[in-house]
Tab-separated table of C-alpha atoms in Angstrom:
chain	number	residue	atom	x	y	z
P	18	MET	CA	102.173	117.996	68.055
P	19	HIS	CA	98.787	119.620	68.668
P	20	ILE	CA	95.997	118.762	66.258
P	21	ILE	CA	92.257	119.383	66.166
P	22	GLU	CA	90.440	116.106	65.601
P	23	SER	CA	87.567	113.938	66.834
P	24	GLY	CA	87.660	111.714	69.895
P	25	ASN	CA	87.606	108.634	67.685
P	26	VAL	CA	90.689	109.854	65.828
P	27	ALA	CA	92.335	110.551	69.190
P	28	ALA	CA	91.709	106.903	70.138
P	29	ALA	CA	92.937	105.610	66.770
P	30	SER	CA	96.082	107.753	67.054
P	31	GLY	CA	96.731	106.270	70.490
P	32	VAL	CA	96.403	102.728	69.123
P	33	LYS	CA	98.783	103.599	66.288
P	34	LEU	CA	101.360	105.080	68.664
P	35	ALA	CA	101.016	102.018	70.899
P	36	ARG	CA	101.971	99.859	67.906
P	37	ALA	CA	99.077	97.426	68.225
P	38	GLN	CA	99.885	94.336	66.156
P	39	VAL	CA	96.445	92.848	65.628
P	40	ILE	CA	93.239	94.835	65.226
P	41	ALA	CA	89.871	93.140	64.806
P	42	ALA	CA	86.735	95.192	65.074
P	43	TYR	CA	83.205	95.308	63.730
P	44	PRO	CA	81.812	98.751	63.002
P	45	ILE	CA	79.003	100.093	65.172
P	46	THR	CA	77.840	103.646	65.764
P	47	PRO	CA	79.429	105.697	67.353
P	48	GLN	CA	82.635	103.644	67.311
P	49	THR	CA	82.756	103.285	63.478
P	50	PRO	CA	85.126	106.191	62.628
P	51	LEU	CA	87.670	104.750	65.083
P	52	THR	CA	87.884	101.398	63.290
P	53	GLU	CA	87.765	103.122	59.894
P	54	LYS	CA	90.717	105.305	60.876
P	55	LEU	CA	92.685	102.263	62.031
P	56	SER	CA	91.989	100.401	58.789
P	57	GLU	CA	93.240	103.487	56.907
P	58	PHE	CA	96.434	103.529	58.982
P	59	VAL	CA	97.049	99.834	58.248
P	60	ASP	CA	96.167	100.199	54.557
P	61	ALA	CA	98.531	103.155	54.177
P	62	GLY	CA	101.336	101.202	55.824
P	63	GLU	CA	101.462	103.680	58.716
P	64	MET	CA	100.894	100.792	61.139
P	65	GLN	CA	102.622	97.417	61.059
P	66	ALA	CA	99.488	95.577	62.104
P	67	GLU	CA	97.156	92.861	60.890
P	68	TYR	CA	93.700	94.341	60.430
P	69	ILE	CA	91.331	91.383	60.493
P	70	PRO	CA	87.811	92.026	59.222
P	71	VAL	CA	85.222	90.002	61.127
P	72	GLU	CA	81.513	89.327	60.811
P	73	SER	CA	80.571	90.201	64.388
P	74	GLU	CA	81.797	91.637	67.680
P	75	HIS	CA	81.929	88.144	69.161
P	76	SER	CA	84.430	87.215	66.461
P	77	ALA	CA	86.296	90.511	66.874
P	78	LEU	CA	87.146	89.768	70.466
P	79	ALA	CA	87.688	86.058	69.715
P	80	VAL	CA	90.360	87.113	67.181
P	81	CYS	CA	91.963	89.374	69.792
P	82	ILE	CA	91.903	86.530	72.338
P	83	ALA	CA	93.668	84.216	69.889
P	84	ALA	CA	96.172	86.908	68.871
P	85	SER	CA	96.905	87.857	72.462
P	86	SER	CA	97.394	84.181	73.374
P	87	THR	CA	100.235	84.042	70.860
P	88	GLY	CA	101.838	87.133	72.392
P	89	ALA	CA	100.592	89.838	70.000
P	90	ARG	CA	99.443	93.273	71.147
P	91	ALA	CA	95.734	93.204	70.291
P	92	PHE	CA	93.089	95.904	70.088
P	93	THR	CA	89.362	96.070	69.434
P	94	ALA	CA	86.609	98.618	69.916
P	95	THR	CA	82.839	98.587	70.137
P	96	SER	CA	79.717	100.250	71.507
P	97	ALA	CA	76.404	99.312	73.124
P	98	ASN	CA	74.767	96.225	71.566
P	99	GLY	CA	78.078	95.336	69.914
P	100	LEU	CA	79.620	95.041	73.370
P	101	LEU	CA	76.685	92.926	74.495
P	102	TYR	CA	77.093	90.665	71.470
P	103	MET	CA	80.698	89.929	72.515
P	104	VAL	CA	79.932	89.467	76.216
P	105	GLU	CA	80.846	85.777	76.344
P	106	GLN	CA	84.292	86.627	75.011
P	107	VAL	CA	84.563	89.693	77.276
P	108	HIS	CA	84.429	87.470	80.350
P	109	TRP	CA	86.671	84.901	78.664
P	110	ALA	CA	89.436	87.435	77.944
P	111	ALA	CA	89.574	88.370	81.634
P	112	GLY	CA	89.527	84.783	82.905
P	113	ALA	CA	92.252	83.898	80.389
P	114	ARG	CA	94.314	86.874	81.678
P	115	LEU	CA	94.935	88.343	78.226
P	116	PRO	CA	96.138	91.976	78.042
P	117	ILE	CA	93.752	93.107	75.305
P	118	VAL	CA	92.782	96.769	75.076
P	119	MET	CA	89.264	97.677	73.957
P	120	CYS	CA	87.701	101.081	73.474
P	121	VAL	CA	84.045	101.209	74.458
P	122	VAL	CA	82.511	104.266	72.847
P	123	ASN	CA	79.644	104.637	75.285
P	124	ARG	CA	76.142	104.368	73.859
P	125	GLY	CA	72.747	103.391	75.281
P	126	ILE	CA	71.468	99.821	74.937
P	127	GLY	CA	68.347	98.705	73.044
P	128	ALA	CA	65.435	98.071	73.323
P	129	PRO	CA	64.199	100.486	72.193
P	130	TRP	CA	66.949	101.304	69.712
P	131	THR	CA	69.134	104.240	70.530
P	132	VAL	CA	72.464	105.225	69.048
P	133	TRP	CA	73.076	108.072	71.477
P	134	ASN	CA	75.230	108.296	74.539
P	135	ASP	CA	74.781	106.902	78.017
P	136	HIS	CA	76.937	104.525	80.108
P	137	GLN	CA	74.730	101.453	80.361
P	138	ASP	CA	76.900	99.437	77.953
P	139	SER	CA	80.203	99.504	79.833
P	140	ILE	CA	78.557	99.610	83.279
P	141	SER	CA	76.766	96.355	82.396
P	142	GLN	CA	80.252	94.782	82.069
P	143	ARG	CA	81.657	96.086	85.357
P	144	ASP	CA	81.726	92.557	86.850
P	145	ALA	CA	83.479	90.914	83.883
P	146	GLY	CA	86.953	91.132	85.418
P	147	TRP	CA	88.272	93.872	83.112
P	148	ILE	CA	89.882	97.095	84.212
P	149	GLN	CA	87.634	100.011	83.245
P	150	LEU	CA	89.086	103.463	82.616
P	151	TYR	CA	86.935	106.464	81.637
P	152	ALA	CA	88.143	109.480	79.661
P	153	CYS	CA	86.698	112.982	80.049
P	154	ASP	CA	88.151	114.657	76.950
P	155	HIS	CA	90.164	113.979	73.784
P	156	GLN	CA	93.546	114.384	75.462
P	157	GLN	CA	92.575	111.794	78.038
P	158	ILE	CA	91.352	109.433	75.304
P	159	ILE	CA	94.706	109.323	73.475
P	160	ASP	CA	96.744	109.296	76.701
P	161	THR	CA	94.571	106.623	78.324
P	162	VAL	CA	94.711	104.328	75.278
P	163	ILE	CA	98.526	104.406	75.385
P	164	GLN	CA	98.580	103.847	79.161
P	165	ALA	CA	96.005	101.054	78.871
P	166	PHE	CA	98.375	98.819	76.895
P	167	LEU	CA	101.138	99.195	79.497
P	168	LEU	CA	98.666	98.585	82.312
P	169	ALA	CA	97.086	95.533	80.669
P	170	GLU	CA	100.462	93.996	79.856
P	171	THR	CA	101.868	94.706	83.328
P	172	VAL	CA	99.039	93.030	85.227
P	173	SER	CA	97.840	90.539	82.563
P	174	ILE	CA	94.293	91.848	82.702
P	175	PRO	CA	92.348	93.308	79.745
P	176	VAL	CA	91.471	97.005	79.854
P	177	MET	CA	88.437	98.895	78.573
P	178	VAL	CA	88.954	102.542	77.704
P	179	CYS	CA	85.483	104.090	77.826
P	180	TYR	CA	84.533	107.464	76.382
P	181	ASP	CA	81.252	109.165	75.580
P	182	GLY	CA	79.700	108.478	72.190
P	183	TYR	CA	79.162	111.665	70.125
P	184	LEU	CA	79.936	114.020	73.026
P	185	LEU	CA	83.584	112.972	72.705
P	186	SER	CA	83.730	110.505	69.798
P	187	HIS	CA	82.367	112.902	67.161
P	188	THR	CA	83.257	116.335	68.520
P	189	TYR	CA	86.493	118.047	67.536
P	190	MET	CA	88.911	119.332	70.121
P	191	PRO	CA	92.572	120.282	70.136
P	192	PHE	CA	94.853	117.730	71.747
P	193	ASP	CA	98.523	116.854	71.811
P	194	VAL	CA	99.633	113.766	69.888
P	195	PRO	CA	102.591	112.442	71.896
P	196	ASP	CA	105.968	112.090	70.238
P	197	PRO	CA	106.331	108.494	68.899
P	198	ASP	CA	109.841	108.085	70.328
P	199	LYS	CA	108.609	109.057	73.764
P	200	VAL	CA	105.692	106.617	73.451
P	201	ASP	CA	108.190	103.856	72.573
P	202	GLU	CA	110.146	104.791	75.688
P	203	PHE	CA	106.986	104.724	77.803
P	204	LEU	CA	105.538	101.579	76.238
P	205	PRO	CA	108.165	99.041	75.177
P	206	ALA	CA	107.311	96.146	72.854
P	207	PHE	CA	104.995	93.547	74.427
P	208	LYS	CA	106.996	90.764	76.039
P	209	PRO	CA	104.402	88.246	77.158
P	210	ALA	CA	105.096	86.003	80.129
P	211	TYR	CA	103.594	83.195	78.060
P	212	ALA	CA	102.924	82.871	74.338
P	213	LEU	CA	101.254	79.949	72.616
P	214	ASP	CA	103.769	78.209	70.357
P	215	PRO	CA	102.932	75.459	67.823
P	216	LYS	CA	106.173	73.705	68.808
P	217	GLN	CA	104.906	73.406	72.353
P	218	PRO	CA	101.198	72.587	72.253
P	219	ALA	CA	99.255	73.522	75.350
P	220	ASN	CA	95.754	73.389	76.725
P	221	LEU	CA	94.484	76.880	77.544
P	222	ASN	CA	91.448	77.278	79.770
P	223	THR	CA	90.070	73.794	79.246
P	224	VAL	CA	87.340	72.451	81.489
P	225	THR	CA	87.997	72.615	85.210
P	226	LEU	CA	86.120	70.459	87.692
P	227	PRO	CA	84.735	71.873	90.950
P	228	ASP	CA	87.829	70.776	92.871
P	229	ILE	CA	91.533	71.034	92.047
P	230	ARG	CA	93.072	68.004	90.348
P	231	PRO	CA	96.458	66.709	89.242
P	232	ASP	CA	97.771	67.590	85.798
P	233	VAL	CA	99.169	64.972	83.384
P	234	ARG	CA	102.443	64.909	85.349
P	235	GLY	CA	100.647	64.385	88.632
P	236	ASN	CA	101.193	67.922	89.988
P	237	LEU	CA	98.158	69.646	91.491
P	238	ALA	CA	96.917	72.354	89.121
P	239	PRO	CA	94.896	75.385	90.264
P	240	GLY	CA	91.150	74.933	89.887
P	241	TYR	CA	88.452	77.354	88.786
P	242	MET	CA	88.130	78.995	92.197
P	243	GLU	CA	91.899	79.492	92.610
P	244	ILE	CA	92.213	81.014	89.124
P	245	ARG	CA	89.269	83.356	89.700
P	246	HIS	CA	90.567	84.314	93.162
P	247	ASN	CA	93.898	85.187	91.550
P	248	LEU	CA	92.101	87.444	89.040
P	249	HIS	CA	90.337	89.273	91.866
P	250	VAL	CA	93.498	89.675	93.954
P	251	ASP	CA	95.410	90.943	90.918
P	252	LEU	CA	92.638	93.417	90.055
P	253	ARG	CA	92.936	94.857	93.568
P	254	ARG	CA	96.740	94.994	93.211
P	255	ALA	CA	96.331	96.676	89.823
P	256	ILE	CA	95.139	99.857	91.598
P	257	ASP	CA	98.736	100.625	92.635
P	258	LYS	CA	99.932	99.857	89.107
P	259	VAL	CA	97.450	102.384	87.676
P	260	ALA	CA	99.073	105.026	89.892
P	261	GLU	CA	102.620	103.898	88.999
P	262	ILE	CA	101.865	103.998	85.270
P	263	ASP	CA	100.256	107.433	85.592
P	264	ALA	CA	103.387	108.695	87.407
P	265	ARG	CA	105.622	107.234	84.685
P	266	PHE	CA	103.447	108.877	82.026
P	267	GLN	CA	103.538	112.210	83.848
P	268	LYS	CA	107.323	112.076	84.041
P	269	ILE	CA	107.681	111.579	80.279
P	270	PHE	CA	104.740	113.592	78.936
P	271	ASN	CA	104.053	116.083	81.736
P	272	ARG	CA	100.347	115.198	81.815
P	273	GLY	CA	98.241	113.292	84.331
P	274	GLY	CA	98.490	113.232	88.093
P	275	HIS	CA	94.957	112.018	88.783
P	276	PRO	CA	94.947	108.307	87.969
P	277	PHE	CA	91.821	107.400	89.959
P	278	ILE	CA	89.672	110.491	90.326
P	279	GLU	CA	90.042	113.907	88.739
P	280	PRO	CA	88.927	116.492	91.299
P	281	TYR	CA	87.811	120.044	90.596
P	282	CYS	CA	87.443	122.459	93.535
P	283	CYS	CA	87.188	119.514	95.946
P	284	GLU	CA	89.800	120.522	98.583
P	285	ASP	CA	87.439	122.620	100.699
P	286	ALA	CA	84.151	121.426	99.191
P	287	ASP	CA	81.133	120.778	101.384
P	288	PHE	CA	79.308	119.153	98.495
P	289	ILE	CA	80.919	116.999	95.829
P	290	ALA	CA	79.347	115.748	92.634
P	291	VAL	CA	80.719	112.428	91.341
P	292	CYS	CA	80.256	111.058	87.827
P	293	LEU	CA	81.928	109.308	84.911
P	294	GLY	CA	83.131	110.742	81.611
P	295	SER	CA	82.633	114.116	79.961
P	296	LEU	CA	79.772	115.004	82.314
P	297	SER	CA	82.364	115.870	84.967
P	298	TYR	CA	83.679	118.674	82.765
P	299	GLN	CA	80.157	119.999	82.171
P	300	LEU	CA	79.676	120.003	85.939
P	301	ARG	CA	82.735	122.238	86.348
P	302	ASP	CA	80.674	125.124	84.960
P	303	VAL	CA	77.975	124.300	87.497
P	304	VAL	CA	80.531	124.238	90.315
P	305	ASP	CA	81.885	127.641	89.239
P	306	GLU	CA	78.390	129.097	89.367
P	307	LEU	CA	77.577	127.537	92.743
P	308	ARG	CA	80.845	128.870	94.138
P	309	GLU	CA	79.802	132.351	92.993
P	310	GLU	CA	76.546	131.840	94.868
P	311	GLY	CA	78.591	131.033	97.966
P	312	LEU	CA	78.075	127.268	97.977
P	313	LYS	CA	81.294	125.295	98.440
P	314	ALA	CA	80.789	122.790	95.641
P	315	GLY	CA	83.208	120.541	93.798
P	316	VAL	CA	83.104	117.803	91.185
P	317	ALA	CA	85.051	114.565	90.867
P	318	GLY	CA	85.339	112.688	87.598
P	319	LEU	CA	86.020	109.021	88.250
P	320	ARG	CA	88.765	107.762	85.911
P	321	LEU	CA	89.125	104.205	87.246
P	322	TYR	CA	85.811	102.446	87.818
P	323	ARG	CA	87.014	98.832	88.036
P	324	PRO	CA	88.883	97.943	90.177
P	325	PHE	CA	87.030	100.464	92.343
P	326	PRO	CA	89.455	102.851	94.092
P	327	GLU	CA	87.631	102.896	97.469
P	328	GLN	CA	90.489	104.417	99.412
P	329	ALA	CA	90.922	107.374	97.079
P	330	MET	CA	87.159	107.853	96.961
P	331	VAL	CA	86.780	107.838	100.753
P	332	GLU	CA	89.733	110.243	101.170
P	333	LEU	CA	88.148	112.614	98.665
P	334	LEU	CA	84.660	112.511	100.179
P	335	ALA	CA	85.450	112.166	103.910
P	336	LYS	CA	85.326	115.888	104.658
P	337	ALA	CA	82.244	116.651	102.576
P	338	LYS	CA	78.762	117.112	104.012
P	339	GLY	CA	77.042	115.749	100.938
P	340	VAL	CA	77.814	113.722	97.825
P	341	VAL	CA	75.710	113.855	94.679
P	342	VAL	CA	76.181	111.006	92.195
P	343	PHE	CA	75.099	111.768	88.637
P	344	GLU	CA	74.788	108.631	86.508
P	345	LYS	CA	74.028	107.840	82.876
P	346	ALA	CA	73.289	104.229	83.807
P	347	LEU	CA	71.145	102.339	86.254
P	348	SER	CA	71.038	98.933	87.878
P	349	TYR	CA	67.410	98.508	86.882
P	350	GLY	CA	65.180	97.742	89.839
P	351	ASN	CA	67.761	99.100	92.263
P	352	GLN	CA	69.963	102.208	92.021
P	353	GLY	CA	72.839	103.648	90.047
P	354	ALA	CA	75.823	101.290	90.204
P	355	LEU	CA	78.290	104.061	91.088
P	356	PHE	CA	75.915	105.304	93.812
P	357	THR	CA	75.864	101.897	95.528
P	358	ASP	CA	79.654	101.579	95.145
P	359	ILE	CA	80.247	104.984	96.768
P	360	LYS	CA	77.863	104.270	99.649
P	361	ALA	CA	79.538	100.888	100.214
P	362	ALA	CA	82.978	102.544	100.232
P	363	LEU	CA	81.871	105.122	102.822
P	364	TYR	CA	79.985	102.705	105.066
P	365	PRO	CA	82.906	101.213	107.080
P	366	GLY	CA	84.472	104.611	107.841
P	367	PRO	CA	83.573	107.280	110.401
P	368	ALA	CA	82.718	109.906	107.762
P	369	ARG	CA	79.174	109.593	106.532
P	370	PRO	CA	78.238	112.429	104.190
P	371	PHE	CA	74.741	112.071	102.768
P	372	VAL	CA	74.783	110.524	99.302
P	373	LYS	CA	72.166	111.243	96.655
P	374	ASN	CA	71.668	109.709	93.229
P	375	PHE	CA	70.455	111.326	90.015
P	376	ILE	CA	69.875	109.412	86.784
P	377	LEU	CA	70.154	111.482	83.614
P	378	GLY	CA	71.002	111.519	79.943
P	379	LEU	CA	69.769	107.999	79.150
P	380	GLY	CA	69.651	107.348	75.399
P	381	GLY	CA	71.274	110.723	74.766
P	382	ARG	CA	68.586	112.822	76.502
P	383	GLU	CA	70.056	116.304	76.579
P	384	ILE	CA	71.724	117.220	79.854
P	385	LYS	CA	71.115	120.931	80.339
P	386	THR	CA	73.612	122.799	82.457
P	387	ALA	CA	70.716	124.785	83.947
P	388	ASP	CA	69.086	121.531	85.095
P	389	LEU	CA	72.360	120.338	86.595
P	390	LEU	CA	72.739	123.655	88.419
P	391	LYS	CA	69.226	123.523	89.845
P	392	THR	CA	69.523	119.865	90.845
P	393	PHE	CA	72.956	120.158	92.408
P	394	ARG	CA	71.987	123.346	94.278
P	395	GLU	CA	68.793	121.792	95.665
P	396	ALA	CA	70.515	118.531	96.529
P	397	CYS	CA	73.054	120.477	98.595
P	398	THR	CA	70.709	122.892	100.302
P	399	GLN	CA	67.972	120.384	101.088
P	400	GLY	CA	70.388	118.079	102.952
P	401	PRO	CA	69.923	114.351	103.450
P	402	ALA	CA	67.073	112.703	101.553
P	403	SER	CA	64.388	110.770	103.376
P	404	ILE	CA	64.351	108.100	100.692
P	405	ASP	CA	67.307	106.360	99.102
P	406	THR	CA	65.894	106.011	95.583
P	407	PRO	CA	67.475	107.699	92.581
P	408	GLN	CA	65.798	110.815	91.209
P	409	TRP	CA	65.585	111.384	87.460
P	410	ILE	CA	66.656	114.559	85.665
P	411	GLY	CA	65.160	115.569	82.325
P	412	LEU	CA	62.370	113.001	82.492
P	413	LYS	CA	59.232	114.147	80.661
P	414	LEU	CA	56.300	112.311	82.217
N	5	MET	CA	106.711	94.607	80.470
N	6	SER	CA	104.643	91.962	82.228
N	7	ASP	CA	105.058	91.747	86.000
N	8	ALA	CA	105.787	88.122	86.946
N	9	THR	CA	103.947	88.475	90.250
N	10	PHE	CA	100.671	88.854	88.342
N	11	ALA	CA	98.627	86.039	86.783
N	12	CYS	CA	100.422	83.347	88.793
N	13	LYS	CA	97.398	81.102	88.511
N	14	LYS	CA	96.173	80.426	85.019
N	15	SER	CA	94.569	77.473	83.308
N	16	HIS	CA	97.524	76.426	81.167
N	17	SER	CA	98.485	72.784	80.935
N	18	GLU	CA	100.390	70.212	78.991
N	19	PRO	CA	98.087	68.180	76.756
N	20	GLY	CA	97.678	64.559	77.725
N	21	PRO	CA	95.096	62.025	78.762
N	22	GLY	CA	93.260	62.977	81.907
N	23	ASP	CA	93.756	66.730	81.686
N	24	ALA	CA	90.027	67.111	82.221
N	25	GLY	CA	89.967	64.454	84.941
N	26	LYS	CA	88.882	60.816	84.714
N	27	THR	CA	85.701	61.505	82.802
N	28	GLY	CA	84.692	57.841	83.015
N	29	SER	CA	83.228	58.673	86.432
N	30	TRP	CA	80.496	60.675	84.674
N	31	ARG	CA	79.180	57.501	82.993
N	32	VAL	CA	75.698	56.190	83.742
N	33	LEU	CA	75.565	53.529	81.029
N	34	ARG	CA	78.557	51.336	80.149
N	35	PRO	CA	79.027	50.101	76.574
N	36	ILE	CA	79.958	46.411	76.455
N	37	ILE	CA	81.107	44.800	73.199
N	38	ASN	CA	79.761	41.357	72.400
N	39	VAL	CA	82.731	39.743	70.575
N	40	ASN	CA	80.443	37.058	69.166
N	41	LEU	CA	78.625	39.701	67.112
N	42	CYS	CA	81.347	42.317	66.530
N	43	ILE	CA	82.455	42.248	62.831
N	44	PRO	CA	86.268	42.515	63.250
N	45	ALA	CA	86.181	40.057	66.155
N	46	LYS	CA	83.998	37.575	64.283
N	47	THR	CA	85.816	37.812	60.911
N	48	ASN	CA	89.310	38.464	62.319
N	49	LYS	CA	89.604	41.259	59.731
N	50	MET	CA	90.465	44.968	60.110
N	51	ALA	CA	86.954	45.929	59.058
N	52	CYS	CA	84.026	48.083	60.193
N	53	PHE	CA	85.376	49.940	63.317
N	54	ASN	CA	82.385	52.301	63.303
N	55	CYS	CA	82.677	52.400	67.099
N	56	TRP	CA	86.297	53.619	66.837
N	57	LEU	CA	85.422	56.084	64.080
N	58	TYR	CA	82.436	57.676	65.796
N	59	CYS	CA	83.651	57.721	69.405
N	60	PRO	CA	83.826	61.466	70.244
N	61	ASP	CA	86.333	60.837	73.048
N	62	GLY	CA	88.723	58.562	71.130
N	63	VAL	CA	88.548	55.858	73.775
N	64	VAL	CA	87.787	52.933	71.424
N	65	THR	CA	90.803	51.096	69.990
N	66	ARG	CA	91.107	50.012	66.338
N	67	THR	CA	92.089	46.495	67.305
N	68	ILE	CA	90.729	42.960	67.028
N	69	PRO	CA	88.597	42.956	69.070
N	70	PRO	CA	88.036	46.696	69.693
N	71	THR	CA	88.426	47.706	73.343
N	72	ILE	CA	86.989	50.644	75.307
N	73	ASN	CA	88.964	52.659	77.869
N	74	TYR	CA	86.453	52.938	80.718
N	75	GLU	CA	88.571	55.503	82.574
N	76	TYR	CA	87.495	58.110	80.027
N	77	CYS	CA	84.402	56.668	78.283
N	78	LYS	CA	81.474	58.939	79.307
N	79	GLY	CA	78.874	56.403	78.126
N	80	CYS	CA	77.400	58.621	75.400
N	81	GLU	CA	76.038	55.558	73.517
N	82	ILE	CA	77.164	56.719	70.060
N	83	CYS	CA	79.192	53.513	69.512
N	84	ALA	CA	76.152	51.367	70.320
N	85	GLU	CA	74.024	53.472	67.989
N	86	GLU	CA	76.547	53.230	65.120
N	87	CYS	CA	77.348	49.506	65.426
N	88	PRO	CA	75.768	47.913	62.311
N	89	VAL	CA	75.277	44.543	64.044
N	90	ALA	CA	74.095	45.818	67.453
N	91	ALA	CA	77.110	44.206	69.130
N	92	ILE	CA	77.369	46.920	71.772
N	93	GLN	CA	74.981	46.798	74.711
N	94	MET	CA	74.560	49.677	77.137
N	95	VAL	CA	74.395	48.344	80.684
N	96	GLU	CA	73.528	50.407	83.763
N	97	GLU	CA	76.635	51.200	85.797
N	98	THR	CA	74.770	50.687	89.081
N	99	LYS	CA	74.079	47.057	88.212
N	100	LEU	CA	77.690	46.419	87.183
N	101	ILE	CA	79.162	48.224	90.197
N	102	LYS	CA	77.021	46.111	92.551
N	103	LYS	CA	78.213	42.966	90.808
N	104	GLU	CA	81.859	44.147	90.822
N	105	LYS	CA	81.673	44.896	94.548
């Protein structure tokens, strides 16, 4: 059924279709309408879920961690400083291998206060051990939320579904709400490999010492390093699962096909722009215009940021002369995080297109298509840069 | 839907003594009970037991006289602090280890 609704309602509808059993979230702009919609669903009896009000984001994720430990399908959502307030639990959820799904409605981080969109919040958590998926429009939000539960539960790793605050969360677009029976077919009830049971008390994630040690029965138990190594190995293996789940989704819903990177006019492109989120769709207009000017341009929207799909990225960029990375986040004192990831992915291979970095849209600074056009055109025509530092777009000094 | 080949290594264990290792090895000061001062030992009555009550690791027994399990006692000194008759002395492990050797 096609409806016209906001991105937040798209996310909430996905959570409802996924039959989340425990929802704990603390409202924060621009995520608030998402949690409000979920509380309405629960209140109206449209969802068989426990909606647990909490006093902070730290508690929100702590509730989800507890619920997930008992084998419940758990969901939370946040933005910006709310995400930062729950950071301790963010890392915990990954280390504990709990398949929680969280929407991060991307917003800039204070100080100074901002409520508008950039990607600094979720990018700051790229090393937490979560899978990070980014949506470019409302259809991708609802589809990705549903897929995220299957992915998280398959690989026992929590998943963040990130989408742009306001640009997607508060704008209205038509999208298809998948048929509930088909969603049930795609995403069966959560059958956890392990669930905490009062009849069988257990220690979960208690203190580990630097070395491995015997458990109470005298068997050697994995230590901190073994458990963390396993998380890393499984995150790398999860890349194939992302593709498998996308294929399964495509078969049932006839949507998808680009689980890692969504390319636009990239097949013959000499110059490819890479970015996260809705910006990639804005850049499609720029690509169309550059193509009319005779420049073979393309744009790639990265859907899976962690684990980083190096192979797919290198395959996409290998034939290009130049790569332009537009980022709404920055590793302060260095470069854009995606920029360094892309350069690192290209480094071992024979193909070495030049790679440039542009920082834009921080704290919701307007990204003008005309500025993107000018920047992308110049970046292509001017060739390799003499310095490797990011340039800023829309900065008023 | 979980894939059994994932999350093979997790920190899940059966509760029991020693799940966090023999924490007694962390100890710098060892509490030693002087049975000549200790109230239950002196009076032969089930009385006082502040050391048992306040021990955060549960390694003091509620017996006459109370005993301390040195395999897990971290030497936090709370028992010595709470003893109303100062019957518990904290002695440096290095001195005792030398003597024991």
